[in-house]
GROMACS .gro file of C-alpha atoms in nm:
model
  381
    1MET     CA    1  -1.942  21.162  -2.390
    2ARG     CA    2  -2.323  21.179  -2.407
    3PRO     CA    3  -2.472  20.865  -2.571
    4PRO     CA    4  -2.698  20.905  -2.876
    5VAL     CA    5  -3.050  21.015  -2.790
    6GLU     CA    6  -3.206  20.702  -2.939
    7VAL     CA    7  -2.989  20.491  -2.707
    8CYS     CA    8  -3.110  20.695  -2.408
    9VAL     CA    9  -3.471  20.642  -2.518
   10LEU     CA   10  -3.416  20.268  -2.558
   11LEU     CA   11  -3.252  20.235  -2.217
   12LEU     CA   12  -3.532  20.433  -2.058
   13SER     CA   13  -3.791  20.214  -2.229
   14LEU     CA   14  -3.621  19.901  -2.100
   15LEU     CA   15  -3.701  20.014  -1.746
   16ALA     CA   16  -4.065  19.929  -1.816
   17PRO     CA   17  -4.043  19.560  -1.712
   18GLY     CA   18  -3.877  19.661  -1.384
   19VAL     CA   19  -4.155  19.908  -1.306
   20LEU     CA   20  -4.420  19.648  -1.389
   21TYR     CA   21  -4.252  19.383  -1.176
   22ALA     CA   22  -4.224  19.621  -0.878
   23VAL     CA   23  -4.590  19.728  -0.901
   24ASN     CA   24  -4.695  19.365  -0.941
   25ASN     CA   25  -4.551  19.300  -0.596
   26VAL     CA   26  -4.691  19.608  -0.414
   27PRO     CA   27  -5.050  19.528  -0.308
   28ALA     CA   28  -5.129  19.893  -0.226
   29LEU     CA   29  -5.089  19.986  -0.594
   30GLN     CA   30  -5.308  19.707  -0.725
   31GLU     CA   31  -5.643  19.882  -0.702
   32PRO     CA   32  -5.821  20.035  -1.005
   33LEU     CA   33  -5.760  20.405  -0.930
   34PRO     CA   34  -5.400  20.362  -0.806
   35VAL     CA   35  -5.324  20.164  -1.123
   36LEU     CA   36  -5.442  20.458  -1.337
   37GLY     CA   37  -5.256  20.710  -1.120
   38MET     CA   38  -4.937  20.506  -1.126
   39GLY     CA   39  -4.952  20.490  -1.504
   40MET     CA   40  -4.982  20.868  -1.533
   41VAL     CA   41  -4.695  20.922  -1.286
   42VAL     CA   42  -4.467  20.683  -1.473
   43LEU     CA   43  -4.540  20.850  -1.808
   44GLY     CA   44  -4.471  21.190  -1.652
   45PHE     CA   45  -4.141  21.059  -1.520
   46VAL     CA   46  -4.052  20.927  -1.866
   47LEU     CA   47  -4.117  21.268  -2.022
   48ILE     CA   48  -3.901  21.442  -1.761
   49ILE     CA   49  -3.611  21.203  -1.823
   50THR     CA   50  -3.656  21.253  -2.196
   51LEU     CA   51  -3.628  21.630  -2.154
   52ILE     CA   52  -3.305  21.584  -1.960
   53SER     CA   53  -3.160  21.353  -2.226
   54VAL     CA   54  -3.182  21.621  -2.496
   55PRO     CA   55  -2.861  21.827  -2.535
   56ASN     CA   56  -2.889  22.182  -2.405
   57LYS     CA   57  -2.989  22.462  -2.644
   58MET     CA   58  -3.093  22.213  -2.911
   59ARG     CA   59  -3.418  22.278  -3.095
   60VAL     CA   60  -3.618  21.959  -3.088
   61ASP     CA   61  -3.920  21.860  -3.292
   62PRO     CA   62  -4.217  21.825  -3.049
   63LEU     CA   63  -4.285  21.486  -3.208
   64PHE     CA   64  -3.969  21.360  -3.042
   65TYR     CA   65  -4.136  21.365  -2.702
   66VAL     CA   66  -4.432  21.174  -2.843
   67PHE     CA   67  -4.205  20.906  -2.988
   68ALA     CA   68  -3.999  20.883  -2.670
   69ALA     CA   69  -4.303  20.841  -2.443
   70PHE     CA   70  -4.464  20.592  -2.680
   71SER     CA   71  -4.139  20.391  -2.689
   72PHE     CA   72  -4.183  20.322  -2.318
   73THR     CA   73  -4.538  20.193  -2.372
   74CYS     CA   74  -4.411  19.974  -2.656
   75VAL     CA   75  -4.192  19.781  -2.412
   76VAL     CA   76  -4.489  19.755  -2.175
   77GLY     CA   77  -4.686  19.603  -2.462
   78LEU     CA   78  -4.410  19.359  -2.550
   79THR     CA   79  -4.387  19.255  -2.184
   80ASN     CA   80  -4.761  19.185  -2.186
   81ALA     CA   81  -4.741  18.977  -2.504
   82LEU     CA   82  -4.451  18.768  -2.373
   83GLU     CA   83  -4.629  18.704  -2.044
   84GLN     CA   84  -4.960  18.608  -2.205
   85ASP     CA   85  -4.778  18.358  -2.428
   86GLY     CA   86  -4.598  18.208  -2.128
   87PHE     CA   87  -4.242  18.323  -2.200
   88ILE     CA   88  -4.217  18.529  -1.878
   89SER     CA   89  -4.428  18.576  -1.566
   90GLY     CA   90  -4.478  18.809  -1.270
   91PHE     CA   91  -4.517  19.137  -1.461
   92MET     CA   92  -4.874  19.189  -1.583
   93ALA     CA   93  -5.110  18.986  -1.362
   94PHE     CA   94  -5.210  19.286  -1.149
   95TYR     CA   95  -5.273  19.508  -1.451
   96LEU     CA   96  -5.491  19.256  -1.630
   97LYS     CA   97  -5.695  19.208  -1.313
   98MET     CA   98  -5.738  19.571  -1.207
   99GLY     CA   99  -5.645  19.768  -1.519
  100GLU     CA  100  -5.732  19.634  -1.863
  101PRO     CA  101  -5.856  19.272  -1.862
  102HIS     CA  102  -5.892  19.275  -2.242
  103LEU     CA  103  -5.513  19.276  -2.279
  104GLY     CA  104  -5.526  18.903  -2.222
  105SER     CA  105  -5.724  18.847  -2.544
  106ALA     CA  106  -5.561  18.704  -2.855
  107TYR     CA  107  -5.615  19.028  -3.047
  108ALA     CA  108  -5.448  19.235  -2.773
  109VAL     CA  109  -5.154  18.994  -2.757
  110MET     CA  110  -5.089  19.034  -3.129
  111MET     CA  111  -5.141  19.410  -3.092
  112SER     CA  112  -4.882  19.413  -2.813
  113TYR     CA  113  -4.629  19.225  -3.027
  114TRP     CA  114  -4.677  19.481  -3.305
  115GLU     CA  115  -4.625  19.769  -3.064
  116GLY     CA  116  -4.325  19.611  -2.897
  117VAL     CA  117  -4.142  19.527  -3.219
  118ALA     CA  118  -4.266  19.724  -3.521
  119HIS     CA  119  -4.351  20.049  -3.343
  120LEU     CA  120  -4.041  20.043  -3.122
  121VAL     CA  121  -3.811  19.992  -3.423
  122LEU     CA  122  -3.990  20.276  -3.604
  123PHE     CA  123  -3.955  20.509  -3.306
  124LEU     CA  124  -3.584  20.443  -3.258
  125THR     CA  125  -3.519  20.483  -3.631
  126ILE     CA  126  -3.717  20.807  -3.646
  127ILE     CA  127  -3.539  20.949  -3.340
  128HIS     CA  128  -3.201  20.854  -3.487
  129ARG     CA  129  -3.282  21.027  -3.815
  130MET     CA  130  -3.430  21.325  -3.634
  131PHE     CA  131  -3.108  21.401  -3.445
  132LYS     CA  132  -2.891  21.328  -3.750
  133GLY     CA  133  -3.077  21.591  -3.949
  134MET     CA  134  -3.224  21.329  -4.185
  135SER     CA  135  -3.580  21.315  -4.311
  136TYR     CA  136  -3.826  21.097  -4.120
  137ARG     CA  137  -4.161  21.215  -4.253
  138SER     CA  138  -4.247  20.894  -4.440
  139LEU     CA  139  -4.158  20.676  -4.142
  140GLY     CA  140  -4.371  20.904  -3.926
  141LEU     CA  141  -4.669  20.867  -4.160
  142LEU     CA  142  -4.623  20.490  -4.156
  143TRP     CA  143  -4.641  20.493  -3.776
  144ALA     CA  144  -4.934  20.738  -3.771
  145GLY     CA  145  -5.140  20.513  -3.997
  146SER     CA  146  -5.055  20.208  -3.788
  147SER     CA  147  -5.126  20.380  -3.456
  148ILE     CA  148  -5.455  20.539  -3.561
  149ALA     CA  149  -5.582  20.211  -3.705
  150HIS     CA  150  -5.478  20.037  -3.384
  151GLN     CA  151  -5.678  20.275  -3.165
  152ILE     CA  152  -5.994  20.301  -3.376
  153VAL     CA  153  -6.026  19.921  -3.357
  154HIS     CA  154  -5.896  19.876  -3.003
  155ILE     CA  155  -6.111  20.125  -2.810
  156PRO     CA  156  -6.453  20.057  -2.975
  157GLY     CA  157  -6.375  19.684  -2.971
  158VAL     CA  158  -6.336  19.689  -2.594
  159VAL     CA  159  -6.651  19.896  -2.542
  160ILE     CA  160  -6.889  19.691  -2.761
  161GLY     CA  161  -6.737  19.346  -2.703
  162LYS     CA  162  -6.752  19.112  -2.409
  163TYR     CA  163  -6.500  19.324  -2.215
  164GLY     CA  164  -6.734  19.625  -2.221
  165SER     CA  165  -6.899  19.517  -1.896
  166ASN     CA  166  -6.567  19.515  -1.712
  167ILE     CA  167  -6.407  19.849  -1.800
  168ARG     CA  168  -6.179  19.981  -1.527
  169PRO     CA  169  -6.045  20.338  -1.479
  170ALA     CA  170  -5.707  20.245  -1.631
  171PHE     CA  171  -5.879  20.187  -1.965
  172TRP     CA  172  -5.926  20.562  -2.008
  173ARG     CA  173  -5.550  20.612  -2.029
  174ASN     CA  174  -5.602  20.511  -2.392
  175ILE     CA  175  -5.771  20.843  -2.470
  176PRO     CA  176  -5.445  21.044  -2.507
  177PHE     CA  177  -5.296  20.753  -2.702
  178PHE     CA  178  -5.597  20.783  -2.932
  179LEU     CA  179  -5.578  21.161  -2.977
  180VAL     CA  180  -5.202  21.218  -3.001
  181PRO     CA  181  -5.151  21.012  -3.323
  182PHE     CA  182  -5.414  21.228  -3.498
  183TRP     CA  183  -5.226  21.541  -3.395
  184ALA     CA  184  -4.895  21.386  -3.502
  185ALA     CA  185  -5.044  21.285  -3.838
  186SER     CA  186  -5.169  21.640  -3.899
  187GLN     CA  187  -4.819  21.771  -3.823
  188LEU     CA  188  -4.656  21.526  -4.061
  189PHE     CA  189  -4.904  21.577  -4.346
  190SER     CA  190  -4.851  21.953  -4.328
  191ARG     CA  191  -4.476  21.924  -4.385
  192HIS     CA  192  -4.297  21.917  -4.719
  193ARG     CA  193  -4.261  21.582  -4.891
  194GLU     CA  194  -3.927  21.410  -4.899
  195ILE     CA  195  -3.914  21.355  -5.274
  196PRO     CA  196  -3.679  21.591  -5.458
  197VAL     CA  197  -3.833  21.886  -5.641
  198ILE     CA  198  -3.813  21.819  -6.014
  199PRO     CA  199  -3.659  22.123  -6.190
  200ALA     CA  200  -3.853  22.275  -6.479
  201ASP     CA  201  -3.596  22.185  -6.746
  202GLN     CA  202  -3.699  22.050  -7.084
  203VAL     CA  203  -3.571  21.694  -7.035
  204LYS     CA  204  -3.747  21.626  -6.705
  205THR     CA  205  -4.059  21.811  -6.811
  206PHE     CA  206  -4.069  21.592  -7.119
  207MET     CA  207  -4.022  21.278  -6.906
  208ILE     CA  208  -4.312  21.373  -6.680
  209ALA     CA  209  -4.533  21.452  -6.979
  210VAL     CA  210  -4.452  21.119  -7.149
  211GLU     CA  211  -4.515  20.919  -6.832
  212GLN     CA  212  -4.844  21.091  -6.759
  213LYS     CA  213  -4.977  21.042  -7.112
  214LYS     CA  214  -4.958  20.664  -7.076
  215GLY     CA  215  -5.292  20.496  -7.025
  216LEU     CA  216  -5.348  20.235  -6.757
  217LEU     CA  217  -5.315  19.954  -7.013
  218SER     CA  218  -4.965  20.082  -7.099
  219ARG     CA  219  -4.858  20.056  -6.734
  220PRO     CA  220  -4.878  19.684  -6.643
  221VAL     CA  221  -4.770  19.734  -6.281
  222ASP     CA  222  -5.036  19.996  -6.221
  223LEU     CA  223  -5.293  19.783  -6.401
  224LEU     CA  224  -5.214  19.488  -6.175
  225LEU     CA  225  -5.231  19.709  -5.866
  226SER     CA  226  -5.568  19.845  -5.980
  227VAL     CA  227  -5.705  19.492  -6.015
  228LEU     CA  228  -5.573  19.402  -5.671
  229LEU     CA  229  -5.728  19.717  -5.522
  230LEU     CA  230  -6.063  19.628  -5.677
  231ALA     CA  231  -6.035  19.277  -5.532
  232SER     CA  232  -5.952  19.425  -5.190
  233MET     CA  233  -6.256  19.650  -5.217
  234ALA     CA  234  -6.481  19.353  -5.296
  235PHE     CA  235  -6.337  19.150  -5.007
  236SER     CA  236  -6.384  19.442  -4.767
  237VAL     CA  237  -6.746  19.490  -4.873
  238PHE     CA  238  -6.817  19.118  -4.843
  239ARG     CA  239  -6.674  19.085  -4.492
  240GLY     CA  240  -6.850  19.404  -4.387
  241PHE     CA  241  -7.179  19.242  -4.489
  242VAL     CA  242  -7.079  18.925  -4.305
  243VAL     CA  243  -7.033  19.098  -3.967
  244LEU     CA  244  -7.356  19.293  -4.026
  245ASP     CA  245  -7.537  18.956  -4.029
  246CYS     CA  246  -7.626  18.959  -4.398
  247PRO     CA  247  -7.870  18.670  -4.461
  248LEU     CA  248  -7.712  18.568  -4.792
  249ASP     CA  249  -7.599  18.205  -4.806
  250ALA     CA  250  -7.247  18.310  -4.908
  251CYS     CA  251  -7.210  18.522  -4.594
  252PHE     CA  252  -7.346  18.245  -4.371
  253THR     CA  253  -7.113  17.988  -4.524
  254TYR     CA  254  -6.810  18.214  -4.496
  255ILE     CA  255  -6.850  18.305  -4.130
  256TYR     CA  256  -6.917  17.947  -4.017
  257GLN     CA  257  -6.691  17.748  -4.247
  258TYR     CA  258  -6.405  17.983  -4.336
  259GLU     CA  259  -6.353  18.267  -4.090
  260PRO     CA  260  -6.552  18.208  -3.768
  261TYR     CA  261  -6.319  18.452  -3.590
  262LEU     CA  262  -6.538  18.731  -3.732
  263LYS     CA  263  -6.804  18.641  -3.474
  264ASP     CA  264  -6.562  18.633  -3.178
  265PRO     CA  265  -6.748  18.796  -2.885
  266ALA     CA  266  -6.435  18.997  -2.802
  267GLY     CA  267  -6.565  19.248  -3.058
  268PHE     CA  268  -6.236  19.341  -3.225
  269PRO     CA  269  -6.287  19.158  -3.559
  270ARG     CA  270  -6.637  19.301  -3.596
  271VAL     CA  271  -6.514  19.658  -3.545
  272MET     CA  272  -6.221  19.598  -3.780
  273MET     CA  273  -6.444  19.482  -4.064
  274LEU     CA  274  -6.666  19.788  -4.019
  275VAL     CA  275  -6.358  20.013  -4.023
  276TYR     CA  276  -6.254  19.850  -4.350
  277LEU     CA  277  -6.604  19.899  -4.490
  278PHE     CA  278  -6.653  20.264  -4.392
  279TYR     CA  279  -6.293  20.395  -4.399
  280GLY     CA  280  -6.078  20.149  -4.591
  281LEU     CA  281  -6.317  20.113  -4.882
  282PRO     CA  282  -6.327  20.489  -4.967
  283LEU     CA  283  -5.947  20.505  -4.952
  284LEU     CA  284  -5.912  20.201  -5.178
  285THR     CA  285  -6.152  20.371  -5.419
  286VAL     CA  286  -5.956  20.696  -5.436
  287PHE     CA  287  -5.628  20.504  -5.473
  288THR     CA  288  -5.775  20.330  -5.778
  289TYR     CA  289  -5.864  20.674  -5.912
  290GLY     CA  290  -5.511  20.800  -5.835
  291LEU     CA  291  -5.354  20.520  -6.039
  292LYS     CA  292  -5.568  20.618  -6.336
  293THR     CA  293  -5.538  20.998  -6.311
  294PRO     CA  294  -5.197  21.171  -6.342
  295GLY     CA  295  -5.085  21.441  -6.101
  296CYS     CA  296  -5.247  21.304  -5.781
  297THR     CA  297  -4.963  21.406  -5.551
  298TRP     CA  298  -5.162  21.310  -5.242
  299MET     CA  299  -5.102  20.946  -5.338
  300LEU     CA  300  -4.740  20.980  -5.222
  301ASP     CA  301  -4.849  21.042  -4.862
  302TRP     CA  302  -5.177  20.861  -4.819
  303THR     CA  303  -5.052  20.530  -4.959
  304ILE     CA  304  -4.780  20.524  -4.690
  305PHE     CA  305  -5.032  20.610  -4.419
  306PHE     CA  306  -5.273  20.343  -4.542
  307ALA     CA  307  -4.999  20.080  -4.573
  308GLY     CA  308  -4.914  20.128  -4.205
  309ALA     CA  309  -5.280  20.099  -4.108
  310MET     CA  310  -5.342  19.781  -4.305
  311ALA     CA  311  -5.020  19.613  -4.196
  312GLN     CA  312  -5.109  19.669  -3.828
  313THR     CA  313  -5.471  19.563  -3.846
  314GLN     CA  314  -5.411  19.258  -4.062
  315TRP     CA  315  -5.123  19.142  -3.841
  316CYS     CA  316  -5.354  19.153  -3.540
  317HIS     CA  317  -5.645  18.996  -3.725
  318ILE     CA  318  -5.449  18.710  -3.880
  319GLY     CA  319  -5.257  18.637  -3.561
  320ALA     CA  320  -5.565  18.644  -3.339
  321SER     CA  321  -5.763  18.419  -3.574
  322VAL     CA  322  -5.511  18.135  -3.521
  323HIS     CA  323  -5.387  18.218  -3.168
  324SER     CA  324  -5.433  17.968  -2.887
  325ARG     CA  325  -5.604  18.232  -2.672
  326THR     CA  326  -5.890  18.248  -2.922
  327PRO     CA  327  -6.150  17.980  -2.839
  328PHE     CA  328  -6.115  17.684  -3.073
  329THR     CA  329  -6.460  17.734  -3.228
  330TYR     CA  330  -6.360  18.082  -3.350
  331ARG     CA  331  -6.024  17.991  -3.499
  332VAL     CA  332  -5.972  17.940  -3.873
  333PRO     CA  333  -6.055  17.575  -3.952
  334ALA     CA  334  -5.751  17.366  -4.040
  335ASP     CA  335  -5.890  17.265  -4.381
  336LYS     CA  336  -5.960  17.631  -4.473
  337TRP     CA  337  -5.635  17.769  -4.332
  338TRP     CA  338  -5.452  17.838  -4.660
  339PRO     CA  339  -5.724  18.023  -4.854
  340VAL     CA  340  -5.830  18.236  -4.556
  341ILE     CA  341  -5.479  18.328  -4.446
  342SER     CA  342  -5.369  18.390  -4.806
  343LEU     CA  343  -5.656  18.632  -4.865
  344ASN     CA  344  -5.582  18.816  -4.543
  345VAL     CA  345  -5.210  18.837  -4.618
  346LEU     CA  346  -5.287  18.969  -4.966
  347LEU     CA  347  -5.510  19.235  -4.813
  348ALA     CA  348  -5.212  19.357  -4.609
  349VAL     CA  349  -4.956  19.327  -4.889
  350VAL     CA  350  -5.146  19.518  -5.160
  351PRO     CA  351  -5.130  19.860  -4.980
  352VAL     CA  352  -4.761  19.805  -4.908
  353LEU     CA  353  -4.691  19.730  -5.275
  354LEU     CA  354  -4.889  20.038  -5.377
  355ALA     CA  355  -4.692  20.258  -5.135
  356LEU     CA  356  -4.363  20.118  -5.267
  357ARG     CA  357  -4.472  20.182  -5.626
  358CYS     CA  358  -4.552  20.545  -5.544
  359ARG     CA  359  -4.228  20.585  -5.351
  360ILE     CA  360  -3.995  20.428  -5.606
  361SER     CA  361  -4.137  20.595  -5.917
  362PRO     CA  362  -4.331  20.912  -5.824
  363THR     CA  363  -4.317  21.076  -6.169
  364TYR     CA  364  -4.674  20.986  -6.267
  365PHE     CA  365  -4.806  21.152  -5.950
  366MET     CA  366  -4.615  21.479  -5.985
  367LYS     CA  367  -4.793  21.797  -6.084
  368PRO     CA  368  -4.738  21.862  -6.456
  369VAL     CA  369  -4.523  22.164  -6.536
  370PRO     CA  370  -4.724  22.435  -6.718
  371GLU     CA  371  -4.626  22.493  -7.077
  372GLY     CA  372  -4.392  22.784  -7.125
  373GLN     CA  373  -4.252  22.764  -6.772
  374THR     CA  374  -3.929  22.609  -6.896
  375ASP     CA  375  -3.860  22.886  -7.146
  376LYS     CA  376  -3.929  23.155  -6.885
  377ASP     CA  377  -3.685  22.992  -6.644
  378LYS     CA  378  -3.417  22.983  -6.912
  379LYS     CA  379  -3.467  23.350  -6.993
  380ARG     CA  380  -3.424  23.441  -6.626
  381ASN     CA  381  -3.098  23.250  -6.617
   0.00000   0.00000   0.00000
């Protein structure tokens, strides 16, 4: 009997440490160009095996092949994280030397943990639901947000930071991993939402109308979320000014006494704060608008996407700011640990709470049913 597809993908992904260990002990493959070529060959092999694992004559969503190939790289990332933290050895030394030296940084280690655990679990769950005929759109959007945020911090961070002077050919393998999530996100956004269609009967139409007539003050949960979003906006603007070398005393005090990791020469925290300022801030603004204005159906998708993005970036940022691989002078000071970490955790939690609110009770965000539609439907029946 053929094993479930998700099991085949997992078993294939678990071959990654063996491949890394073998290459780590073959000197001929430990040059910059062979490292890049070997990576492309291995990914091609993974795709071929994935094609074989799919039952014959079965129509498969093209996203399956994306998730299967990315599952393999997730295990590569987890192997890197475990080796950098000293749990294993003999797998990644060659790649850090001749491929991507930045993977030894604290930020990249936390990024690798996220890929190897969070992304891998998401991929296997999505693949399981895909072949069971269950919906996986929301999980896909969660991954898309996380993956896109990962790449738009990762790639510019390498280029402008201290690792920019030591970029090897293998670094450019990140280009398809940067482009594919955008394509996958466009595919997922264009599909129908998973929430049930609300019939145009009088009871449910009345319920929608009543819910959408409530002001923000009559919805305490939404009011609290709006306040938290405004606080997140203010924090994002402030830290954006900090990394832009704002001369205000508050900015100077914060970067030297509270969060010195923002001036880490690795470049990742600086890029992340600018991403928050120029991309996160507009989204936080429109989410605040969506909580105040009924019928904003886009909230149901974009809050999930944004929650994935913020969870990934804040995990990496918080972890790297206290990781032993970050130089001591750039780590969060011990006496400021609780306020700084609490603020950063809150910045990650608020989008998740907002996404859950939209998911659990979507009525306020549904399009209102035009008057008279109910009566017309009844006449037709």
